[in-house]
């Protein structure tokens, strides 16, 4: 049974998630519910359920929100069309889009205005991708994998590449290489954020030393899903769980060293029962594996509306 636990650092909440959660928390403390949020405020079922219990209502369309209501835009960002619809309904908007996502929107918008085709490397249908694509839908094509590149229509226009912020660092490099092979003059911005990069570097480090890696994160959390993939790509058995309840104790059979991490939308408290349980199973050594120190904080969004 396991005797050592490696804790990846950094893990869990990033600055963009903290900012979005703090905003919704503040609003629920000072205003009368329901408080609407467009899409899940962050992709974590525990965080979302906690807010629902306090009167937050998560919607996927602006039509669901009564005129004049308070609405928070999630950390993943929204398309300009959503902002237009919200204004039309006179909604009181607080935009909690992560500033690093906003940066990608601005790059895509400017590139389209300057006459480029925008190639958005990311996962079709993800909230962030829907928002970024919405900056210039007629000029933007989502590229999910290197195999998509050969199917891109050549319009004769120059290409400008942006990426989703929460992708696999390695897979994205392969996709960008494939784009450069086909369009050598493409301008490329790799927008994978610091939090995604650091968490993947940390999980890679623990996966090198552990017999088993557990990643805590919801199934719709892109960066959590990527963390499990990165650990598995090192040849280590890796599972993603939404919380302690999803852990199968059989996973620990024959395992001496367990690695533990969490996606950027996961509160550290979700790791506590897992750590307590591992102690009961005989873990005596708990070692942080630190690959980076994060000091980034974002200023709160404008709340004057
Ligand atoms: Fe912002 Fe990165 Fe966190 Fe997404 S994962 S909210 S882009 S810091």
Tab-separated table of C-alpha atoms and ligand atoms in Angstrom:
chain	number	residue	atom	x	y	z
A	1	UNK	CA	0.000	0.000	0.000
A	2	UNK	CA	1.167	3.605	-0.526
A	3	UNK	CA	3.722	5.114	1.858
A	4	UNK	CA	4.424	8.407	0.087
A	5	UNK	CA	2.227	11.158	-1.325
A	6	UNK	CA	3.600	13.707	-3.779
A	7	UNK	CA	1.629	16.934	-3.930
A	8	UNK	CA	2.045	18.903	-7.158
A	9	UNK	CA	2.705	22.607	-6.754
A	10	UNK	CA	1.183	24.637	-8.176
A	11	UNK	CA	-2.177	22.951	-8.315
A	12	UNK	CA	-5.809	24.062	-7.946
A	13	UNK	CA	-7.159	27.600	-8.201
A	14	UNK	CA	-5.542	30.039	-10.634
A	15	UNK	CA	-5.831	33.825	-10.469
A	16	UNK	CA	-8.639	33.971	-13.057
A	17	UNK	CA	-10.767	31.464	-11.174
A	18	UNK	CA	-10.221	33.205	-7.829
A	19	UNK	CA	-11.323	36.484	-9.392
A	20	UNK	CA	-14.508	35.005	-10.915
A	21	UNK	CA	-15.470	33.160	-7.732
A	22	UNK	CA	-14.812	36.219	-5.564
A	23	UNK	CA	-17.051	38.360	-7.756
A	24	UNK	CA	-20.000	35.977	-7.594
A	25	UNK	CA	-19.450	35.515	-3.866
A	26	UNK	CA	-19.449	39.315	-3.299
A	27	UNK	CA	-22.584	39.817	-5.375
A	28	UNK	CA	-24.453	37.030	-3.553
A	29	UNK	CA	-23.449	38.642	-0.252
A	30	UNK	CA	-24.813	42.055	-1.135
A	31	UNK	CA	-27.692	41.531	-3.587
A	32	UNK	CA	-30.963	39.643	-3.418
A	33	UNK	CA	-30.978	36.379	-5.421
A	34	UNK	CA	-31.469	35.131	-8.013
A	35	UNK	CA	-28.126	36.222	-9.405
A	36	UNK	CA	-27.571	34.933	-12.920
A	37	UNK	CA	-24.298	33.669	-14.352
A	38	UNK	CA	-23.764	32.991	-18.037
A	39	UNK	CA	-22.383	29.441	-18.189
A	40	UNK	CA	-20.825	27.807	-15.157
A	41	UNK	CA	-18.803	30.482	-13.361
A	42	UNK	CA	-15.895	28.015	-13.418
A	43	UNK	CA	-15.933	24.387	-14.548
A	44	UNK	CA	-16.209	22.683	-11.172
A	45	UNK	CA	-19.357	20.923	-10.056
A	46	UNK	CA	-18.730	21.489	-6.319
A	47	UNK	CA	-18.172	25.225	-6.760
A	48	UNK	CA	-21.234	25.508	-9.005
A	49	UNK	CA	-23.503	23.525	-6.647
A	50	UNK	CA	-22.336	25.656	-3.697
A	51	UNK	CA	-23.297	28.831	-5.529
A	52	UNK	CA	-26.636	27.365	-6.671
A	53	UNK	CA	-27.505	26.703	-3.018
A	54	UNK	CA	-26.951	30.403	-2.319
A	55	UNK	CA	-29.210	31.601	-5.146
A	56	UNK	CA	-27.030	31.675	-8.235
A	57	UNK	CA	-28.703	30.563	-11.454
A	58	UNK	CA	-26.472	29.375	-14.287
A	59	UNK	CA	-27.856	29.883	-17.782
A	60	UNK	CA	-26.714	29.006	-21.275
A	61	UNK	CA	-28.792	31.608	-23.066
A	62	UNK	CA	-29.522	35.251	-22.348
A	63	UNK	CA	-33.214	34.684	-23.144
A	64	UNK	CA	-33.506	32.768	-19.857
A	65	UNK	CA	-32.657	35.917	-17.873
A	66	UNK	CA	-35.437	38.364	-16.927
A	67	UNK	CA	-34.958	41.959	-18.134
A	68	UNK	CA	-32.915	44.172	-15.851
A	69	UNK	CA	-31.401	41.285	-13.847
A	70	UNK	CA	-27.870	41.042	-12.538
A	71	UNK	CA	-25.684	38.693	-14.588
A	72	UNK	CA	-22.058	37.652	-14.226
A	73	UNK	CA	-20.063	36.503	-17.231
A	74	UNK	CA	-17.883	33.523	-16.327
A	75	UNK	CA	-14.076	33.294	-16.391
A	76	UNK	CA	-14.289	31.645	-19.833
A	77	UNK	CA	-15.522	34.792	-21.566
A	78	UNK	CA	-18.414	35.458	-23.935
A	79	UNK	CA	-18.871	36.348	-27.590
A	80	UNK	CA	-19.739	39.965	-28.504
A	81	UNK	CA	-23.188	38.718	-29.579
A	82	UNK	CA	-23.888	37.698	-25.963
A	83	UNK	CA	-22.906	41.163	-24.763
A	84	UNK	CA	-25.248	42.676	-27.367
A	85	UNK	CA	-28.130	40.458	-26.220
A	86	UNK	CA	-27.434	41.311	-22.578
A	87	UNK	CA	-27.485	45.038	-23.363
A	88	UNK	CA	-30.711	44.637	-25.288
A	89	UNK	CA	-32.319	43.059	-22.209
A	90	UNK	CA	-30.845	45.827	-20.039
A	91	UNK	CA	-29.043	43.274	-17.894
A	92	UNK	CA	-26.668	44.600	-15.246
A	93	UNK	CA	-23.473	42.890	-16.293
A	94	UNK	CA	-20.322	42.146	-14.341
A	95	UNK	CA	-17.760	40.656	-16.676
A	96	UNK	CA	-15.551	38.153	-14.806
A	97	UNK	CA	-13.814	36.966	-17.976
A	98	UNK	CA	-10.223	36.098	-17.096
A	99	UNK	CA	-7.950	38.888	-18.395
A	100	UNK	CA	-5.847	36.224	-20.131
A	101	UNK	CA	-8.915	35.118	-22.089
A	102	UNK	CA	-9.750	38.736	-22.910
A	103	UNK	CA	-6.237	39.058	-24.366
A	104	UNK	CA	-7.011	36.224	-26.811
A	105	UNK	CA	-10.307	37.902	-27.792
A	106	UNK	CA	-8.452	41.117	-28.563
A	107	UNK	CA	-5.834	39.283	-30.655
A	108	UNK	CA	-8.515	37.465	-32.659
A	109	UNK	CA	-10.593	40.617	-33.171
A	110	UNK	CA	-7.616	42.663	-34.351
A	111	UNK	CA	-6.322	39.910	-36.652
A	112	UNK	CA	-9.716	39.580	-38.346
A	113	UNK	CA	-9.939	43.371	-38.698
A	114	UNK	CA	-6.467	43.398	-40.255
A	115	UNK	CA	-7.622	40.909	-42.905
A	116	UNK	CA	-6.246	37.626	-41.534
A	117	UNK	CA	-8.015	34.285	-41.328
A	118	UNK	CA	-7.988	33.344	-37.650
A	119	UNK	CA	-7.080	29.757	-36.797
A	120	UNK	CA	-8.223	29.093	-33.245
A	121	UNK	CA	-6.459	26.053	-31.795
A	122	UNK	CA	-8.862	24.637	-29.243
A	123	UNK	CA	-11.708	22.288	-28.480
A	124	UNK	CA	-14.843	22.916	-30.540
A	125	UNK	CA	-17.811	23.648	-28.282
A	126	UNK	CA	-15.800	24.636	-25.176
A	127	UNK	CA	-17.202	27.805	-23.566
A	128	UNK	CA	-13.947	29.694	-24.054
A	129	UNK	CA	-13.695	28.709	-27.716
A	130	UNK	CA	-17.304	29.743	-28.372
A	131	UNK	CA	-16.519	33.165	-26.911
A	132	UNK	CA	-13.265	33.707	-28.800
A	133	UNK	CA	-14.691	32.454	-32.090
A	134	UNK	CA	-17.551	34.875	-31.627
A	135	UNK	CA	-15.166	37.822	-32.079
A	136	UNK	CA	-15.020	37.102	-35.825
A	137	UNK	CA	-17.089	34.005	-36.591
A	138	UNK	CA	-16.951	34.423	-40.350
A	139	UNK	CA	-13.128	34.574	-40.313
A	140	UNK	CA	-12.369	32.001	-37.596
A	141	UNK	CA	-11.830	28.256	-37.906
A	142	UNK	CA	-11.339	26.016	-34.889
A	143	UNK	CA	-8.419	23.595	-35.233
A	144	UNK	CA	-8.629	20.792	-32.696
A	145	UNK	CA	-5.695	18.596	-33.771
A	146	UNK	CA	-2.868	18.369	-36.338
A	147	UNK	CA	-5.085	16.146	-38.497
A	148	UNK	CA	-7.518	19.073	-38.970
A	149	UNK	CA	-4.872	21.200	-40.673
A	150	UNK	CA	-4.863	19.437	-44.047
A	151	UNK	CA	-8.607	20.021	-44.299
A	152	UNK	CA	-8.402	23.780	-43.858
A	153	UNK	CA	-9.632	25.730	-46.862
A	154	UNK	CA	-6.956	27.973	-48.311
A	155	UNK	CA	-8.650	31.314	-48.826
A	156	UNK	CA	-5.446	32.982	-49.972
A	157	UNK	CA	-5.546	35.243	-46.909
A	158	UNK	CA	-2.748	35.264	-44.351
A	159	UNK	CA	-3.266	33.135	-41.246
A	160	UNK	CA	-3.199	34.280	-37.644
A	161	UNK	CA	-3.090	31.568	-34.972
A	162	UNK	CA	-4.449	31.964	-31.448
A	163	UNK	CA	-5.117	29.236	-28.889
A	164	UNK	CA	-7.459	28.310	-26.088
A	165	UNK	CA	-5.734	29.037	-22.770
A	166	UNK	CA	-6.142	25.592	-21.193
A	167	UNK	CA	-4.731	23.210	-23.797
A	168	UNK	CA	-2.064	20.537	-23.537
A	169	UNK	CA	1.276	22.279	-24.047
A	170	UNK	CA	2.677	19.330	-26.057
A	171	UNK	CA	-0.404	18.695	-28.221
A	172	UNK	CA	-0.666	22.393	-29.028
A	173	UNK	CA	2.971	22.504	-30.113
A	174	UNK	CA	2.233	19.636	-32.550
A	175	UNK	CA	-0.831	21.409	-33.934
A	176	UNK	CA	1.076	24.670	-34.349
A	177	UNK	CA	3.898	22.772	-36.125
A	178	UNK	CA	1.345	21.291	-38.535
A	179	UNK	CA	-0.088	24.766	-39.214
A	180	UNK	CA	3.405	26.167	-39.827
A	181	UNK	CA	4.192	23.301	-42.203
A	182	UNK	CA	1.179	24.149	-44.316
A	183	UNK	CA	1.210	27.947	-43.852
A	184	UNK	CA	4.855	28.908	-43.201
A	185	UNK	CA	3.998	32.626	-42.992
A	186	UNK	CA	1.294	32.187	-40.342
A	187	UNK	CA	1.584	34.547	-37.390
A	188	UNK	CA	1.335	32.514	-34.207
A	189	UNK	CA	0.332	33.490	-30.683
A	190	UNK	CA	0.473	30.622	-28.231
A	191	UNK	CA	-2.016	31.708	-25.573
A	192	UNK	CA	-1.797	28.766	-23.174
A	193	UNK	CA	-1.803	30.546	-19.821
A	194	UNK	CA	0.775	30.469	-17.043
A	195	UNK	CA	-1.551	28.429	-14.772
A	196	UNK	CA	-2.099	25.698	-17.353
A	197	UNK	CA	1.615	25.568	-18.178
A	198	UNK	CA	2.709	25.383	-14.540
A	199	UNK	CA	0.135	22.739	-13.567
A	200	UNK	CA	1.157	20.551	-16.507
A	201	UNK	CA	4.856	20.914	-15.623
A	202	UNK	CA	4.088	19.962	-12.010
A	203	UNK	CA	1.995	16.905	-12.916
A	204	UNK	CA	4.710	15.766	-15.314
A	205	UNK	CA	7.197	15.972	-12.445
A	206	UNK	CA	5.069	13.922	-10.018
A	207	UNK	CA	4.160	11.418	-12.743
A	208	UNK	CA	7.874	10.714	-13.221
A	209	UNK	CA	8.191	9.630	-9.595
A	210	UNK	CA	4.768	8.163	-8.728
A	211	UNK	CA	3.157	4.789	-9.460
A	212	UNK	CA	-0.283	6.383	-9.600
A	213	UNK	CA	-1.473	9.957	-10.245
A	214	UNK	CA	-4.856	11.256	-9.151
A	215	UNK	CA	-6.123	14.482	-10.698
A	216	UNK	CA	-9.061	16.203	-9.041
A	217	UNK	CA	-11.312	18.113	-11.436
A	218	UNK	CA	-14.690	17.971	-13.137
A	219	UNK	CA	-15.097	16.194	-16.486
A	220	UNK	CA	-15.907	19.473	-18.282
A	221	UNK	CA	-12.776	21.178	-16.921
A	222	UNK	CA	-10.447	21.262	-19.909
A	223	UNK	CA	-7.312	21.875	-17.891
A	224	UNK	CA	-8.131	19.052	-15.423
A	225	UNK	CA	-8.707	16.586	-18.255
A	226	UNK	CA	-5.390	17.677	-19.800
A	227	UNK	CA	-3.575	17.087	-16.489
A	228	UNK	CA	-4.651	13.453	-16.458
A	229	UNK	CA	-3.575	13.073	-20.090
A	230	UNK	CA	-0.166	14.587	-19.369
A	231	UNK	CA	0.386	12.211	-16.435
A	232	UNK	CA	-0.734	9.217	-18.523
A	233	UNK	CA	1.567	10.296	-21.376
A	234	UNK	CA	4.486	9.725	-18.973
A	235	UNK	CA	3.450	6.060	-18.761
A	236	UNK	CA	1.973	6.448	-15.261
A	237	UNK	CA	-1.454	5.155	-14.336
A	238	UNK	CA	-3.602	8.275	-13.906
A	239	UNK	CA	-7.218	8.909	-12.988
A	240	UNK	CA	-9.308	12.103	-12.916
A	241	UNK	CA	-11.971	12.280	-10.227
A	242	UNK	CA	-14.494	14.958	-9.323
A	243	UNK	CA	-13.796	14.314	-5.643
A	244	UNK	CA	-12.904	11.736	-3.005
A	245	UNK	CA	-16.124	9.764	-3.596
A	246	UNK	CA	-14.994	8.720	-7.064
A	247	UNK	CA	-11.762	7.094	-5.913
A	248	UNK	CA	-11.670	3.310	-6.157
A	249	UNK	CA	-9.484	1.956	-3.304
A	250	UNK	CA	-8.379	-0.900	-5.584
A	251	UNK	CA	-6.311	1.693	-7.470
A	252	UNK	CA	-3.889	1.737	-4.527
A	253	UNK	CA	-3.068	-1.988	-4.723
A	254	UNK	CA	0.649	-2.480	-5.352
A	255	UNK	CA	1.210	1.300	-5.349
A	256	UNK	CA	3.963	2.812	-3.185
A	257	UNK	CA	4.004	6.426	-4.306
A	258	UNK	CA	0.849	8.392	-5.120
A	259	UNK	CA	0.887	11.763	-6.903
A	260	UNK	CA	-1.971	14.203	-6.371
A	261	UNK	CA	-2.922	17.387	-8.191
A	262	UNK	CA	-5.988	19.437	-9.126
A	263	UNK	CA	-7.181	21.527	-12.053
A	264	UNK	CA	-7.296	25.317	-11.984
A	265	UNK	CA	-10.989	25.399	-11.036
A	266	UNK	CA	-10.667	23.079	-8.028
A	267	UNK	CA	-10.735	24.268	-4.405
A	268	UNK	CA	-7.905	22.749	-2.379
A	269	UNK	CA	-10.441	21.599	0.236
A	270	UNK	CA	-11.528	18.838	-2.188
A	271	UNK	CA	-8.107	17.257	-1.730
A	272	UNK	CA	-8.349	17.110	2.082
A	273	UNK	CA	-10.450	13.899	2.349
A	274	UNK	CA	-8.181	12.190	-0.180
A	275	UNK	CA	-5.097	13.083	1.870
A	276	UNK	CA	-6.777	12.038	5.142
A	277	UNK	CA	-7.744	8.693	3.601
A	278	UNK	CA	-4.211	8.100	2.306
A	279	UNK	CA	-2.814	8.760	5.781
A	280	UNK	CA	-5.203	6.118	7.154
A	281	UNK	CA	-3.934	3.703	4.488
A	282	UNK	CA	-0.361	4.103	5.691
A	283	UNK	CA	1.051	7.160	3.944
A	284	UNK	CA	3.612	8.657	6.306
A	285	UNK	CA	5.532	10.925	3.939
A	286	UNK	CA	3.841	13.873	2.205
A	287	UNK	CA	6.175	15.748	-0.123
A	288	UNK	CA	5.339	18.893	-2.109
A	289	UNK	CA	6.884	18.861	-5.581
A	290	UNK	CA	7.299	22.499	-6.495
A	291	UNK	CA	7.956	23.529	-10.102
A	292	UNK	CA	6.884	27.181	-9.899
A	293	UNK	CA	5.717	29.786	-7.414
A	294	UNK	CA	2.679	31.747	-8.510
A	295	UNK	CA	2.137	35.286	-7.287
A	296	UNK	CA	-0.210	36.524	-10.024
A	297	UNK	CA	-3.390	38.282	-8.894
A	298	UNK	CA	-5.906	40.041	-11.106
A	299	UNK	CA	-7.738	43.209	-10.160
A	300	UNK	CA	-11.492	42.693	-9.625
A	301	UNK	CA	-13.720	43.569	-12.595
A	302	UNK	CA	-15.755	46.751	-12.802
A	303	UNK	CA	-18.844	46.327	-10.604
A	304	UNK	CA	-20.352	49.781	-11.082
A	305	UNK	CA	-23.348	48.674	-13.192
B	1	LIG	FE1	-7.285	32.536	-16.626
B	1	LIG	FE2	-5.612	30.493	-17.118
B	1	LIG	FE3	-7.142	30.443	-14.991
B	1	LIG	FE4	-8.255	30.156	-17.407
B	1	LIG	S1	-6.828	28.751	-16.404
B	1	LIG	S2	-9.033	31.424	-15.737
B	1	LIG	S3	-6.938	31.557	-18.582
B	1	LIG	S4	-5.503	31.953	-15.402
